[in-house]
JSON list of C-alpha atoms in Angstrom, two decimals:
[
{"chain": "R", "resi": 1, "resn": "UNK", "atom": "CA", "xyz": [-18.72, -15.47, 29.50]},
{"chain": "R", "resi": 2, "resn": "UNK", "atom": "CA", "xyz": [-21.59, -14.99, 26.85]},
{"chain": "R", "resi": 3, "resn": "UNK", "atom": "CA", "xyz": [-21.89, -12.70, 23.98]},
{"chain": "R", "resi": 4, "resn": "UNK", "atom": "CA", "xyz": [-24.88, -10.03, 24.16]},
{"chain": "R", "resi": 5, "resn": "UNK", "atom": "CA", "xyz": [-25.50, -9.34, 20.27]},
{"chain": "R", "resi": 6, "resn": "UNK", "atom": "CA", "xyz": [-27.86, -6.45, 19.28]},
{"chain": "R", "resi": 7, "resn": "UNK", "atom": "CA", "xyz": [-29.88, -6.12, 16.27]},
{"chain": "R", "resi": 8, "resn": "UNK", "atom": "CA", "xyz": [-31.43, -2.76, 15.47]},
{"chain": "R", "resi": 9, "resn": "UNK", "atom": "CA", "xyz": [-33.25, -2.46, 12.58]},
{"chain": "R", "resi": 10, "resn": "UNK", "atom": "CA", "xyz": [-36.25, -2.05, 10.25]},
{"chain": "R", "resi": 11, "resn": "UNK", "atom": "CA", "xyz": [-39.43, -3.75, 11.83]},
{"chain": "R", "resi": 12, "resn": "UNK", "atom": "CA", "xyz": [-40.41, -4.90, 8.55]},
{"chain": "R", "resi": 13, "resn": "UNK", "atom": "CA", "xyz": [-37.35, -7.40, 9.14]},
{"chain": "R", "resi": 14, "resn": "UNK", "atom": "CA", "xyz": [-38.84, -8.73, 12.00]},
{"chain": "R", "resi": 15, "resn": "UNK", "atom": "CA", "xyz": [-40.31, -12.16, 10.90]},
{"chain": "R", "resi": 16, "resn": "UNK", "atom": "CA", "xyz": [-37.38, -13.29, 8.14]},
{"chain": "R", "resi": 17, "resn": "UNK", "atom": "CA", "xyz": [-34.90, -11.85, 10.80]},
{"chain": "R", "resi": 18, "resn": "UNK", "atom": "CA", "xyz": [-36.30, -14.48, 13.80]},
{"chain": "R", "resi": 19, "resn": "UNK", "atom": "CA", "xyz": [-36.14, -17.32, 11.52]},
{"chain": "R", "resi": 20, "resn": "UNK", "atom": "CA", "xyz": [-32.39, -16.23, 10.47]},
{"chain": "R", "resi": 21, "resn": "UNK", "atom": "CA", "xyz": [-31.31, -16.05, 13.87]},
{"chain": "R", "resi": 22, "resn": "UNK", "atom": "CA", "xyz": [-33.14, -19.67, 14.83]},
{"chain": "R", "resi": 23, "resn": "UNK", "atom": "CA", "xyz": [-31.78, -20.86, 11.61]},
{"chain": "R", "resi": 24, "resn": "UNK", "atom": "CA", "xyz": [-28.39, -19.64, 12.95]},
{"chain": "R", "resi": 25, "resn": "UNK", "atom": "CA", "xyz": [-28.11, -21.13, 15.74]},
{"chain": "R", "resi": 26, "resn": "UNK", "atom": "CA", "xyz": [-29.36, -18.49, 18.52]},
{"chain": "R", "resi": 27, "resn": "UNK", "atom": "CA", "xyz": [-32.09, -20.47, 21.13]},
{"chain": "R", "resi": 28, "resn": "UNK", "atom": "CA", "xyz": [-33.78, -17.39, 22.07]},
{"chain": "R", "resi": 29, "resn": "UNK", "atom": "CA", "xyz": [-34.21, -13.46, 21.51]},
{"chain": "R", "resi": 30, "resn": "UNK", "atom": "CA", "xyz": [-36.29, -10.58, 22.99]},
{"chain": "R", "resi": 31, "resn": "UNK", "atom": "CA", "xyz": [-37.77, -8.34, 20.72]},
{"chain": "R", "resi": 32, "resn": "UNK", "atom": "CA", "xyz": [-38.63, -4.21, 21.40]},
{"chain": "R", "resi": 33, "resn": "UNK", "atom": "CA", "xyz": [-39.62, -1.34, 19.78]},
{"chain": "R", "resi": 34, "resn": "UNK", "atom": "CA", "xyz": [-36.73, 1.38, 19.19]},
{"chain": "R", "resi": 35, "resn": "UNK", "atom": "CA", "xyz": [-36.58, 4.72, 18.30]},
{"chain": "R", "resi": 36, "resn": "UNK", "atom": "CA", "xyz": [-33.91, 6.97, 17.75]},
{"chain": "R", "resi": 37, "resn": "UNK", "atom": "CA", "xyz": [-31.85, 9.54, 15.30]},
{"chain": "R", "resi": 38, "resn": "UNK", "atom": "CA", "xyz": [-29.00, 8.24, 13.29]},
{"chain": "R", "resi": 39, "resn": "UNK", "atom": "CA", "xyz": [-27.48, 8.64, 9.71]},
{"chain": "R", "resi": 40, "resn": "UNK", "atom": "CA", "xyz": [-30.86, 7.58, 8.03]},
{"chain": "R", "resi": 41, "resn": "UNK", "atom": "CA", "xyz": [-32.54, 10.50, 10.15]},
{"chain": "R", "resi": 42, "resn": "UNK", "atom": "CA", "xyz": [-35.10, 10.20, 12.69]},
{"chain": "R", "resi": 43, "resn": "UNK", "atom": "CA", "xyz": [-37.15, 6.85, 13.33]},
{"chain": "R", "resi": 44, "resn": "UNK", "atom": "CA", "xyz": [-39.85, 6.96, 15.52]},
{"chain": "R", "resi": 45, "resn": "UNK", "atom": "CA", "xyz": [-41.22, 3.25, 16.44]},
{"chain": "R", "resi": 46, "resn": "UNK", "atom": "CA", "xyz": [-44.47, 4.34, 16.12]},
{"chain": "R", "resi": 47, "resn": "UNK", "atom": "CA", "xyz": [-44.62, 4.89, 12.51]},
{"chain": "R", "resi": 48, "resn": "UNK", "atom": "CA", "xyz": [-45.27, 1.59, 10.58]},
{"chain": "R", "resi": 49, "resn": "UNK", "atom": "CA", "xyz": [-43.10, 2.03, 7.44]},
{"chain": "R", "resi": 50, "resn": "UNK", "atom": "CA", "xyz": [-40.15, 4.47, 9.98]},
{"chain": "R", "resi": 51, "resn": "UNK", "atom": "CA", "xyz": [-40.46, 1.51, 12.67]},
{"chain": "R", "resi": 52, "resn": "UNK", "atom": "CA", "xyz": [-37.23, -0.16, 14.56]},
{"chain": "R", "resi": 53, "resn": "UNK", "atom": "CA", "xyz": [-37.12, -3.07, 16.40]},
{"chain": "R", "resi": 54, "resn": "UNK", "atom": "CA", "xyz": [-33.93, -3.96, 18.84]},
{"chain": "R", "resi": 55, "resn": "UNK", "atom": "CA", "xyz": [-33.49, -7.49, 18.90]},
{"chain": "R", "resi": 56, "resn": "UNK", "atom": "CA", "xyz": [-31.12, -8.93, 21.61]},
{"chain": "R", "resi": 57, "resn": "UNK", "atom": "CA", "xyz": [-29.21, -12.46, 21.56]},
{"chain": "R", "resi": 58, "resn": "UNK", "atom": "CA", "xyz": [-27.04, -14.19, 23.95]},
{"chain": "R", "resi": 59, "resn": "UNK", "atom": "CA", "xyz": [-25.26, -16.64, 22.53]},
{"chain": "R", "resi": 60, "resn": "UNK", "atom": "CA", "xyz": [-21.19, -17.80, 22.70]},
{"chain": "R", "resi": 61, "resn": "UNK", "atom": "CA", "xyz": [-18.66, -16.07, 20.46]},
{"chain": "R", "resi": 62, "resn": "UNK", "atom": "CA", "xyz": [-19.03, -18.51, 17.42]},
{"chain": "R", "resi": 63, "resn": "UNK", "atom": "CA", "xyz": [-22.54, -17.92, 17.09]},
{"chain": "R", "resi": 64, "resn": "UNK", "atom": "CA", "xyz": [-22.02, -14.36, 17.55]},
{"chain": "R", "resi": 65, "resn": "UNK", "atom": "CA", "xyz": [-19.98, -14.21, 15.19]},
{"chain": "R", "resi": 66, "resn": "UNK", "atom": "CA", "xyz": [-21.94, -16.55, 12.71]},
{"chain": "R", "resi": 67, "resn": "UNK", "atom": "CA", "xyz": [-24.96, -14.41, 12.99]},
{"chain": "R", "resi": 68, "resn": "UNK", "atom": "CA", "xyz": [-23.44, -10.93, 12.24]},
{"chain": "R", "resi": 69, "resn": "UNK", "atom": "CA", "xyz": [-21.48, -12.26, 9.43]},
{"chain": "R", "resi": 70, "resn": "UNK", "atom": "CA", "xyz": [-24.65, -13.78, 8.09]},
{"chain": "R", "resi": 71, "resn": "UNK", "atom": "CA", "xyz": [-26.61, -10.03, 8.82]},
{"chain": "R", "resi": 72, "resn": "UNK", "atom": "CA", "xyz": [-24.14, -8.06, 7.26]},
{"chain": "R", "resi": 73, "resn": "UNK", "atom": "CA", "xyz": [-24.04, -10.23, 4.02]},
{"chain": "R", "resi": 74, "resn": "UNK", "atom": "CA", "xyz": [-28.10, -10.22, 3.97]},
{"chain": "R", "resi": 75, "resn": "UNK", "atom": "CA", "xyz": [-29.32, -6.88, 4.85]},
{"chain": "R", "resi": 76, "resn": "UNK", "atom": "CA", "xyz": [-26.68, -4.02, 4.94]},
{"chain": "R", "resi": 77, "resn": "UNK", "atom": "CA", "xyz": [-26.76, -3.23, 1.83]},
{"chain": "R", "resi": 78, "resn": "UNK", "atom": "CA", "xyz": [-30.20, -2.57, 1.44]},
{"chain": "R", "resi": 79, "resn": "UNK", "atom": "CA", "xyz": [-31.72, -2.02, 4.94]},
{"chain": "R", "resi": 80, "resn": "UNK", "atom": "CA", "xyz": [-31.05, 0.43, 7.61]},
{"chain": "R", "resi": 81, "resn": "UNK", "atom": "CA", "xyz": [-29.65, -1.96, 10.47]},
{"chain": "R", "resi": 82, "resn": "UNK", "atom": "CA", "xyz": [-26.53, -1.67, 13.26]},
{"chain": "R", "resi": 83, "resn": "UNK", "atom": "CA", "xyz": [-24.98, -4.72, 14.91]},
{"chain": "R", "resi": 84, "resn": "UNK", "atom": "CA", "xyz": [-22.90, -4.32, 18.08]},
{"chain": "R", "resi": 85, "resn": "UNK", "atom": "CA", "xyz": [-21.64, -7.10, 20.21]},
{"chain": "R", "resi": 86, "resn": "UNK", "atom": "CA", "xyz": [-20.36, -7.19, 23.83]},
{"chain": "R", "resi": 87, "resn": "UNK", "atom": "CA", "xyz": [-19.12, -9.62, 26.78]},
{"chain": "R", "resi": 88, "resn": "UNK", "atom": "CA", "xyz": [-21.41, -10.26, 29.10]},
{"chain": "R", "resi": 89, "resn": "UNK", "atom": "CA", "xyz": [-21.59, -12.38, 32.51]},
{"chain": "R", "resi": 90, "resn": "UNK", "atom": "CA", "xyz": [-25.07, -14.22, 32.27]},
{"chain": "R", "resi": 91, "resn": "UNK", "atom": "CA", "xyz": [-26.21, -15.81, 35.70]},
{"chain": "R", "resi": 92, "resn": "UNK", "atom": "CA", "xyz": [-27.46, -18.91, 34.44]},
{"chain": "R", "resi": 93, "resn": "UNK", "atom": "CA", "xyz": [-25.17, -19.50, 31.03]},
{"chain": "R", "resi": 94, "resn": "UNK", "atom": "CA", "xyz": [-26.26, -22.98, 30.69]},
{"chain": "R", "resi": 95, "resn": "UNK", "atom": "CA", "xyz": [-29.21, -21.15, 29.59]},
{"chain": "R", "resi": 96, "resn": "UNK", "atom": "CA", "xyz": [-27.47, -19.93, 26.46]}
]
């Protein structure tokens, strides 16, 4: 069992976020464009400075855990970003 970990958040993040994650431990990510309405209102991925990225990680638990703790103490309290987690079966987990 793996841990799917998603990032959504400000695409001006995008570059120092990577090399958190990296520096964290994750071996790999895939990036998208997101767009959506929540608290902070309407973003449209379009827009340069209104752009979100969702940025998805499989990883184990403890790196899971590692990286939101590490998020959360970086960027909530100054950036519009959501972390979720869930379990996930991965096909090839030696992958991750």
């Amino acid at each position: 069992m793996r841990k799917l970990l998603t990032i959504v958040c400000e695409a001006a993040l995008e570059t120092t976020l990577l090399s958190d994650l990296e520096s964290l431990g994750a071996r790999g990510y895939t990036v998208t464009d997101a767009r959506g309405k929540g608290r902070r209102g309407r973003r449209d991925a379009t827009w340069g400075p209104h752009a979100n990225i969702r940025v998805e990680v499989l990883c184990n638990a403890q790196i899971a855990s590692a990286i939101c703790e590490a998020l959360r103490e970086r960027y909530y309290d100054n950036y519009s970003m959501v972390l979720f987690v869930a379990d996930v079966e991965v096909l090839r987990p030696e992958k991750f």
